[in-house]
Amino acid sequence: NAGVTQTPKFRVLKTGQSMTLLCAQDMNHEYMYWYRQDPGMGLRLIHYSVGEGTTAKGEVPDGYNVSRLKKQNFLLGLESAAPSQTSVYFCASRRPSPGSNQPQHFGDGTRLSIL
Amino acid sequence: GNSVTQMEGPVTLSEEAFLTINCTYTATGYPSLFWYVQYPGEGLQLLLKATKADDKGSNKGFEATYRKETTSFHLEKGSVQVSDSAVYFCALRSPNRDDKIIFGKGTRLHILP
């Protein structure tokens, strides 16, 4: 029962370094999402994808890029990390649904610190 | 635009107390409504949902009723346990925007033994 798997679970970067967070789901879901979670801010949508080869901006896309080359994978990239990107990052996926009633399935998160 | 407002925490209760976490929403049409729970160190998990007015979602002793007239979806539990300590998120999805879900900011719940 893997569900949504995020790697890595923890990472410390220096300002200006780049890295890629990987999200993989084994539920054949069309829709995938990247969120960041910060104290007092709840979840904020960074980017999302409604299918293989498609991506769209969310609420806070600046400083991040994404790719969805394969249906099961959704990658989040930081080209030049900044301390403001210190956060916990969550990936989620779900099926598209008539009536909008399908829930999202979340990974366990990636805790990222930028020094 | 669509939005979700939930009571700020933290909420601290003694074991076996009655719990209410308020949630109100703003949306056009008839959104689907959700409560998610996040236990320490984990991602969010769906707790319950309701898809139309007057529906009651329930799970693990928690309940929430979709109230169209008051645009609310308050979470309740009659007798909380220490294991219910977590962060609870109210959320909605508009039928016109099936691609996105809007989350509230979360309410942290502490249950004391």
CSV table of C-alpha atoms in Angstrom, one decimal:
chain,number,residue,atom,x,y,z
A,1,ASN,CA,0.0,0.0,0.0
A,2,ALA,CA,2.5,2.6,-1.1
A,3,GLY,CA,0.0,5.3,-2.1
A,4,VAL,CA,2.0,8.6,-2.5
A,5,THR,CA,5.7,8.5,-1.8
A,6,GLN,CA,7.9,11.5,-1.4
A,7,THR,CA,11.7,11.6,-1.5
A,8,PRO,CA,13.7,12.7,0.3
A,9,LYS,CA,12.1,13.1,3.7
A,10,PHE,CA,14.6,15.6,5.0
A,11,ARG,CA,17.1,17.9,3.3
A,12,VAL,CA,19.3,20.8,4.3
A,13,LEU,CA,20.5,23.1,1.5
A,14,LYS,CA,22.6,26.2,1.4
A,15,THR,CA,21.3,29.4,-0.2
A,16,GLY,CA,21.7,29.2,-4.0
A,17,GLN,CA,21.8,25.4,-4.3
A,18,SER,CA,19.4,23.5,-6.4
A,19,MET,CA,17.5,20.4,-5.8
A,20,THR,CA,14.5,18.3,-6.9
A,21,LEU,CA,11.8,16.7,-4.8
A,22,LEU,CA,10.3,13.6,-6.2
A,23,CYS,CA,6.7,12.5,-5.7
A,24,ALA,CA,5.5,9.1,-6.9
A,25,GLN,CA,2.0,7.6,-6.8
A,26,ASP,CA,0.9,4.1,-7.6
A,27,MET,CA,-2.8,4.7,-7.8
A,28,ASN,CA,-3.0,5.7,-11.5
A,29,HIS,CA,-4.3,9.2,-10.5
A,30,GLU,CA,-4.5,11.9,-13.1
A,31,TYR,CA,-4.2,14.9,-10.8
A,32,MET,CA,-1.1,15.7,-8.8
A,33,TYR,CA,-0.3,18.6,-6.5
A,34,TRP,CA,2.6,20.2,-4.7
A,35,TYR,CA,1.9,22.2,-1.5
A,36,ARG,CA,4.0,23.9,1.1
A,37,GLN,CA,3.0,24.1,4.7
A,38,ASP,CA,4.2,26.9,7.0
A,39,PRO,CA,3.2,27.7,10.5
A,40,GLY,CA,0.0,29.8,10.6
A,41,MET,CA,-0.4,29.6,6.8
A,42,GLY,CA,-2.0,26.3,6.4
A,43,LEU,CA,-1.4,24.6,3.0
A,44,ARG,CA,-0.6,26.7,0.0
A,45,LEU,CA,-0.7,25.3,-3.5
A,46,ILE,CA,2.6,25.7,-5.5
A,47,HIS,CA,1.9,23.9,-8.8
A,48,TYR,CA,-0.3,21.2,-9.9
A,49,SER,CA,-0.9,18.9,-12.9
A,50,VAL,CA,-4.1,17.5,-14.4
A,51,GLY,CA,-2.4,14.9,-16.5
A,52,GLU,CA,0.9,13.7,-17.9
A,53,GLY,CA,2.7,16.4,-19.7
A,54,THR,CA,0.6,19.2,-18.2
A,55,THR,CA,1.4,21.6,-15.4
A,56,ALA,CA,-0.2,24.8,-14.0
A,57,LYS,CA,0.6,27.4,-11.4
A,58,GLY,CA,-1.0,27.5,-8.0
A,59,GLU,CA,-1.1,30.1,-5.4
A,60,VAL,CA,2.7,30.5,-4.7
A,61,PRO,CA,4.6,29.3,-7.8
A,62,ASP,CA,7.5,31.7,-7.8
A,63,GLY,CA,10.9,30.1,-7.3
A,64,TYR,CA,9.7,26.7,-8.2
A,65,ASN,CA,9.4,24.6,-11.3
A,66,VAL,CA,7.7,21.3,-11.9
A,67,SER,CA,7.5,18.5,-14.5
A,68,ARG,CA,5.1,15.7,-15.1
A,69,LEU,CA,6.9,13.5,-17.7
A,70,LYS,CA,5.3,10.3,-16.4
A,71,LYS,CA,1.8,10.0,-15.1
A,72,GLN,CA,3.0,8.5,-11.8
A,73,ASN,CA,5.7,11.1,-11.0
A,74,PHE,CA,5.5,14.8,-10.3
A,75,LEU,CA,8.8,16.6,-9.7
A,76,LEU,CA,9.3,19.9,-7.8
A,77,GLY,CA,12.5,21.8,-8.5
A,78,LEU,CA,14.2,24.6,-6.7
A,79,GLU,CA,16.7,26.2,-9.1
A,80,SER,CA,18.3,28.6,-6.6
A,81,ALA,CA,17.1,27.9,-3.0
A,82,ALA,CA,16.3,30.8,-0.7
A,83,PRO,CA,15.8,30.8,3.1
A,84,SER,CA,12.1,31.8,2.4
A,85,GLN,CA,11.7,28.3,0.9
A,86,THR,CA,12.3,26.6,4.2
A,87,SER,CA,9.1,24.7,4.7
A,88,VAL,CA,7.5,21.3,4.7
A,89,TYR,CA,6.5,20.2,1.2
A,90,PHE,CA,3.6,17.9,0.6
A,91,CYS,CA,2.6,16.1,-2.6
A,92,ALA,CA,-0.9,14.9,-3.2
A,93,SER,CA,-2.8,13.1,-5.9
A,94,ARG,CA,-6.4,12.2,-6.8
A,95,ARG,CA,-8.7,11.0,-9.5
A,96,PRO,CA,-10.7,13.5,-11.4
A,97,SER,CA,-14.4,13.2,-10.4
A,98,PRO,CA,-17.8,14.2,-11.5
A,99,GLY,CA,-19.3,16.3,-8.7
A,100,SER,CA,-15.8,17.1,-7.3
A,101,ASN,CA,-16.1,14.6,-4.5
A,102,GLN,CA,-12.9,12.6,-4.8
A,103,PRO,CA,-10.4,13.3,-1.9
A,104,GLN,CA,-6.7,14.0,-2.3
A,105,HIS,CA,-4.2,11.4,-1.1
A,106,PHE,CA,-1.1,12.9,0.6
A,107,GLY,CA,2.5,11.9,1.0
A,108,ASP,CA,4.2,12.1,4.4
A,109,GLY,CA,6.0,15.3,3.4
A,110,THR,CA,9.6,16.6,2.8
A,111,ARG,CA,11.1,18.8,5.4
A,112,LEU,CA,13.4,21.3,3.7
A,113,SER,CA,15.7,23.7,5.4
A,114,ILE,CA,17.6,26.4,3.5
A,115,LEU,CA,20.5,28.0,5.4
B,1,GLY,CA,-13.5,33.7,-4.7
B,2,ASN,CA,-13.8,30.5,-2.8
B,3,SER,CA,-12.5,30.4,0.7
B,4,VAL,CA,-12.6,28.5,4.0
B,5,THR,CA,-12.4,29.9,7.5
B,6,GLN,CA,-11.9,27.8,10.5
B,7,MET,CA,-11.4,28.5,14.1
B,8,GLU,CA,-7.9,29.3,15.2
B,9,GLY,CA,-6.2,27.0,17.7
B,10,PRO,CA,-4.7,25.5,19.5
B,11,VAL,CA,-7.8,23.9,21.1
B,12,THR,CA,-7.0,22.1,24.4
B,13,LEU,CA,-9.5,19.7,25.9
B,14,SER,CA,-9.5,17.0,28.5
B,15,GLU,CA,-10.1,13.4,27.5
B,16,GLU,CA,-13.8,12.5,27.0
B,17,ALA,CA,-14.8,16.2,26.5
B,18,PHE,CA,-17.1,17.3,23.6
B,19,LEU,CA,-15.3,18.8,20.6
B,20,THR,CA,-16.5,21.3,18.1
B,21,ILE,CA,-14.2,22.9,15.5
B,22,ASN,CA,-16.0,25.6,13.5
B,23,CYS,CA,-15.7,25.9,9.7
B,24,THR,CA,-17.4,28.2,7.4
B,25,TYR,CA,-17.0,28.6,3.7
B,26,THR,CA,-17.6,31.0,0.8
B,27,ALA,CA,-18.2,29.4,-2.6
B,28,THR,CA,-20.5,29.7,-5.6
B,29,GLY,CA,-22.8,26.8,-6.3
B,30,TYR,CA,-22.6,23.6,-4.3
B,31,PRO,CA,-19.1,22.7,-3.3
B,32,SER,CA,-18.0,19.4,-1.9
B,33,LEU,CA,-16.7,19.8,1.7
B,34,PHE,CA,-14.0,17.8,3.5
B,35,TRP,CA,-12.3,17.5,6.8
B,36,TYR,CA,-8.7,16.3,6.8
B,37,VAL,CA,-6.6,15.3,9.8
B,38,GLN,CA,-2.8,15.5,10.1
B,39,TYR,CA,-1.1,13.5,12.8
B,40,PRO,CA,2.5,14.6,13.9
B,41,GLY,CA,5.1,13.9,11.2
B,42,GLU,CA,2.6,12.7,8.7
B,43,GLY,CA,0.7,14.0,5.7
B,44,LEU,CA,-3.0,14.9,5.6
B,45,GLN,CA,-5.6,12.1,5.6
B,46,LEU,CA,-9.2,12.4,4.7
B,47,LEU,CA,-11.4,12.2,7.8
B,48,LEU,CA,-14.8,12.7,6.3
B,49,LYS,CA,-16.7,14.4,3.5
B,50,ALA,CA,-20.1,15.6,2.3
B,51,THR,CA,-21.1,16.4,-1.2
B,52,LYS,CA,-24.5,18.1,-0.9
B,53,ALA,CA,-26.6,20.1,1.5
B,54,ASP,CA,-27.8,18.4,4.7
B,55,ASP,CA,-25.4,15.5,4.1
B,56,LYS,CA,-23.6,14.2,7.2
B,57,GLY,CA,-20.1,12.9,6.9
B,58,SER,CA,-18.9,10.7,9.7
B,59,ASN,CA,-15.8,8.6,10.6
B,60,LYS,CA,-14.0,7.5,13.8
B,61,GLY,CA,-16.7,9.1,16.0
B,62,PHE,CA,-16.3,12.5,14.2
B,63,GLU,CA,-19.3,14.1,12.4
B,64,ALA,CA,-19.9,17.1,10.3
B,65,THR,CA,-23.1,18.3,8.6
B,66,TYR,CA,-23.2,20.3,5.4
B,67,ARG,CA,-25.3,23.4,6.2
B,68,LYS,CA,-26.0,25.4,3.1
B,69,GLU,CA,-28.1,28.0,4.9
B,70,THR,CA,-25.3,28.9,7.3
B,71,THR,CA,-22.4,27.9,4.8
B,72,SER,CA,-20.9,25.8,7.6
B,73,PHE,CA,-19.4,22.4,8.1
B,74,HIS,CA,-18.5,22.2,11.8
B,75,LEU,CA,-16.6,19.2,13.0
B,76,GLU,CA,-17.9,17.5,16.2
B,77,LYS,CA,-17.0,14.5,18.4
B,78,GLY,CA,-18.9,13.5,21.5
B,79,SER,CA,-15.9,12.2,23.5
B,80,VAL,CA,-12.4,12.9,22.5
B,81,GLN,CA,-9.4,10.7,23.2
B,82,VAL,CA,-5.7,11.5,23.6
B,83,SER,CA,-5.1,9.9,20.2
B,84,ASP,CA,-7.3,12.5,18.5
B,85,SER,CA,-4.5,15.1,19.1
B,86,ALA,CA,-3.7,16.4,15.6
B,87,VAL,CA,-4.2,19.3,13.3
B,88,TYR,CA,-7.6,19.4,11.5
B,89,PHE,CA,-8.2,21.1,8.2
B,90,CYS,CA,-11.5,22.0,6.7
B,91,ALA,CA,-11.5,22.1,2.8
B,92,LEU,CA,-13.8,22.6,-0.1
B,93,ARG,CA,-13.8,21.9,-3.8
B,94,SER,CA,-16.0,23.9,-6.2
B,95,PRO,CA,-17.8,21.8,-8.9
B,96,ASN,CA,-16.7,24.6,-11.3
B,97,ARG,CA,-13.0,24.1,-10.4
B,98,ASP,CA,-12.6,20.4,-10.1
B,99,ASP,CA,-8.8,20.7,-10.3
B,100,LYS,CA,-8.3,22.5,-7.0
B,101,ILE,CA,-9.1,22.1,-3.4
B,102,ILE,CA,-9.2,25.1,-1.0
B,103,PHE,CA,-7.9,24.4,2.6
B,104,GLY,CA,-8.5,26.3,5.8
B,105,LYS,CA,-5.4,27.2,7.8
B,106,GLY,CA,-5.9,24.3,10.2
B,107,THR,CA,-6.8,23.9,13.9
B,108,ARG,CA,-4.4,22.2,16.3
B,109,LEU,CA,-6.1,20.0,18.9
B,110,HIS,CA,-4.5,18.9,22.1
B,111,ILE,CA,-6.2,16.3,24.3
B,112,LEU,CA,-5.0,16.0,27.8
B,113,PRO,CA,-5.2,12.7,29.6
